[in-house]
Amino acid sequence: MTAEDIIRVKELLPTTLGSVEIRDAFPRELLERAIFSARMASVSYLADVRDVCARMMSGEISEAAARDVLGGVLERMGHSPQDEGGLSNPASIRRLNLILETQTQMAASVAVLQEQTAATVGIWPAWELTRLEGRSAPREDWPQRWNAAGEAVGWDGAARGGRFVALKASPIWQALGDGAGGFKDTLGNPYPPFAFSSGMGWEDVGREECERLGLLAPGEEPPRPAGVSLAPDAEELRRVVESCGFDISEGL
Amino acid sequence: MELDVHVKVRPDIGAVLGRLGPIWRRELLSAGATAARIEIATHIRRQSRFHHKTVERLNKRTAGFTATATGHLEKGAARITSRTYPDHAVVSVPIAGISRAFRDLKIQAKKAKCLTIPLSSASYGHTVREMQRLGWTVWRVKGRDLLMGRLGNDQAQMLYTLKKQVVVKKDRNLLPSDDSMADAINGAMATAIRAALTKEVS
């Protein structure tokens, strides 16, 4: 699937919960395939978010144009960027950039993960987490996050000290997304963005570099990362069929 | 928007691809497409360092406001993806206007009557409507293609010039050269073939 398609197939998840509560209340798999925003209960607004994010990923519109569309929708809902609240104000520039950048980066990461084959992992067996986008106040705790995530998974497939390099199949990526070490600003995903508003992303690392870092022995076959599936689980289908109130198996 | 870019495949690799079945062809093309994704992202990131002229010029001109670059190139570079089919691969570069790497880009007003070109750090990266939402009073100067604005009781300043259309000149440096793309793609596919053969032998 293209990154644009990945966004378009996402479900809308209206909620009155805040970001930390959302992470605690919903399973990661559900959030991964949903468009949501803290304390945003409007389905039509979330549908607009989904649409403009998809159009951004197709290169049709810029971030400023996407923000303009959403700003107009929020204005009609009674929100203004002049309202107080900073990031908790849905119409603030920072909040709009946050939702657009998070959703588009997540979709791009999933699209890249879905394209991993034996050939690509053979040539580039690892990712390096590095700063790809500038931020006015970048987090300075990435070494602590990396160390905590590494310790949590026993440094399985991950480099210690210095560069943030790990095999694509290393469990460190999930630990980083889960906020190992007690970081509460993470998104729960094993791919970038690992934290809200983060400008850190992945660069592919070649085989030679992986051997130099001791992540692979010469001739050792690199493991492939688990794919990301946005398909809903069977439980959801079962719930829906049951809610229909008839025995659909006869028709099948 | 999709651009068709054809890259010369080395004759030996082309011969192998032509004789392989769809599964293996897709496998090799995935290596080529990933190499292209990496080459394009690295190139755009490097180029983005030289594309802050507009914001630097506006910051010199505007007192009281300091704009930061929108970062649209580096954000786009971080979101480049590829997808592979048995007979071709597609690399998506989600940057509005990236086609000007190959041709002049004519931009015309679609919904509005005119395009708004920022003249101030305050208006850089914002639409007129967004400026109004941010509390600015914006008005057109009679008889001139100029939008002025004021925030509260501050002094009025020039925010935008109005144009029916603009032509942004072709900038081939926005994307890697055909040769460097071909080298990256062919190199990756050759490596994938060698790796598979080595594995098969051992």
Coordinates of C-alpha atoms in Angstrom, one line a residue, chain A residues 1-3 55-65 67-68 71-72 75 80-82 93 96-97 100-102 104-105 107-108 111-112 114-120 123-124 127 132-135 203-204 221, chain B residues 1-2 26-28 30-35 37-38 42 45 68 70 74-75 77-85 92-97 111 125-127 129-130 132-136 187-189 191-192 199:
Chain A
M1 CA 0.0 0.0 0.0
T2 CA 1.1 3.6 -0.6
A3 CA 1.4 5.9 2.4
R55 CA -3.5 14.6 0.0
M56 CA -0.2 15.7 1.6
M57 CA 1.3 12.3 1.1
S58 CA 0.3 12.4 -2.6
G59 CA 2.2 15.7 -2.9
E60 CA -1.1 17.5 -3.8
I61 CA -1.0 20.0 -1.0
S62 CA 1.5 21.4 1.4
E63 CA 1.4 21.4 5.1
A64 CA 0.3 25.1 5.2
A65 CA -2.6 24.3 2.8
R67 CA -3.5 23.4 8.0
D68 CA -5.6 26.1 6.3
G71 CA -8.3 25.7 10.5
G72 CA -11.4 26.6 8.6
E75 CA -13.3 27.9 13.1
S80 CA -9.7 29.7 17.3
P81 CA -5.8 29.7 17.3
Q82 CA -6.2 32.7 19.5
I93 CA -0.7 26.1 14.8
L96 CA -2.3 21.3 13.7
N97 CA 1.3 20.7 12.7
L100 CA -0.4 16.4 10.3
E101 CA 3.2 15.6 10.9
T102 CA 2.5 12.6 13.2
T104 CA 2.0 11.5 7.7
Q105 CA 5.2 10.2 9.3
A107 CA 2.0 6.3 7.3
A108 CA 5.4 6.8 5.6
A111 CA 4.8 2.0 4.0
V112 CA 8.6 1.6 4.3
Q114 CA 5.8 -3.0 4.2
E115 CA 8.4 -2.8 1.5
Q116 CA 11.1 -4.7 3.4
T117 CA 12.1 -7.8 1.4
A118 CA 14.9 -10.4 1.9
A119 CA 16.8 -8.4 -0.7
T120 CA 16.4 -5.0 1.0
I123 CA 21.7 -5.0 1.8
W124 CA 20.5 -2.6 4.6
W127 CA 18.0 1.4 10.8
L132 CA 15.8 14.2 10.0
E133 CA 13.8 17.3 10.9
G134 CA 14.9 20.4 12.8
R135 CA 12.9 21.4 15.9
E203 CA 18.0 6.0 7.9
D204 CA 18.9 2.6 6.4
E221 CA 21.7 -13.7 7.5
Chain B
M1 CA 0.9 14.0 -8.8
E2 CA 3.1 11.3 -10.3
R26 CA 9.9 -7.9 -7.6
E27 CA 12.6 -8.9 -5.1
L28 CA 15.4 -7.3 -7.1
S30 CA 12.6 -3.8 -4.3
A31 CA 16.4 -3.4 -3.7
G32 CA 16.6 -0.9 -6.6
A33 CA 13.6 1.0 -5.3
T34 CA 15.0 1.2 -1.8
A35 CA 18.3 2.4 -3.2
R37 CA 14.5 6.1 -2.0
I38 CA 17.7 6.5 0.0
T42 CA 19.8 12.0 1.1
R45 CA 18.2 16.7 2.8
T68 CA 11.5 29.8 10.8
T70 CA 8.7 25.7 6.9
E74 CA 13.3 18.0 4.9
K75 CA 9.8 16.9 6.0
A77 CA 12.5 13.8 2.5
A78 CA 11.6 12.1 5.7
R79 CA 8.4 10.8 4.2
I80 CA 9.7 9.3 0.9
T81 CA 8.4 5.8 0.3
S82 CA 8.7 3.2 -2.4
R83 CA 6.5 0.3 -3.6
T84 CA 7.4 -2.4 -5.9
Y85 CA 5.5 -4.4 -8.5
S92 CA 6.8 8.7 -3.9
V93 CA 8.2 12.0 -3.0
P94 CA 5.5 13.9 -1.0
I95 CA 6.7 17.4 -1.7
A96 CA 4.3 19.8 -3.4
G97 CA 6.0 21.2 -6.5
K111 CA -9.9 28.9 -5.8
G125 CA 4.3 30.0 5.8
H126 CA 0.7 31.2 6.5
T127 CA -2.3 31.7 4.3
R129 CA -7.1 33.1 6.2
E130 CA -4.7 31.7 8.8
Q132 CA -6.9 36.4 10.0
R133 CA -7.6 33.5 12.4
L134 CA -4.4 34.5 14.2
G135 CA -6.0 37.9 14.8
W136 CA -4.5 39.9 12.0
G187 CA 24.4 -1.1 -7.6
A188 CA 21.7 -2.3 -5.2
M189 CA 20.2 -4.8 -7.7
T191 CA 24.4 -6.6 -4.7
A192 CA 21.1 -8.4 -4.3
K199 CA 23.6 -17.8 -0.2

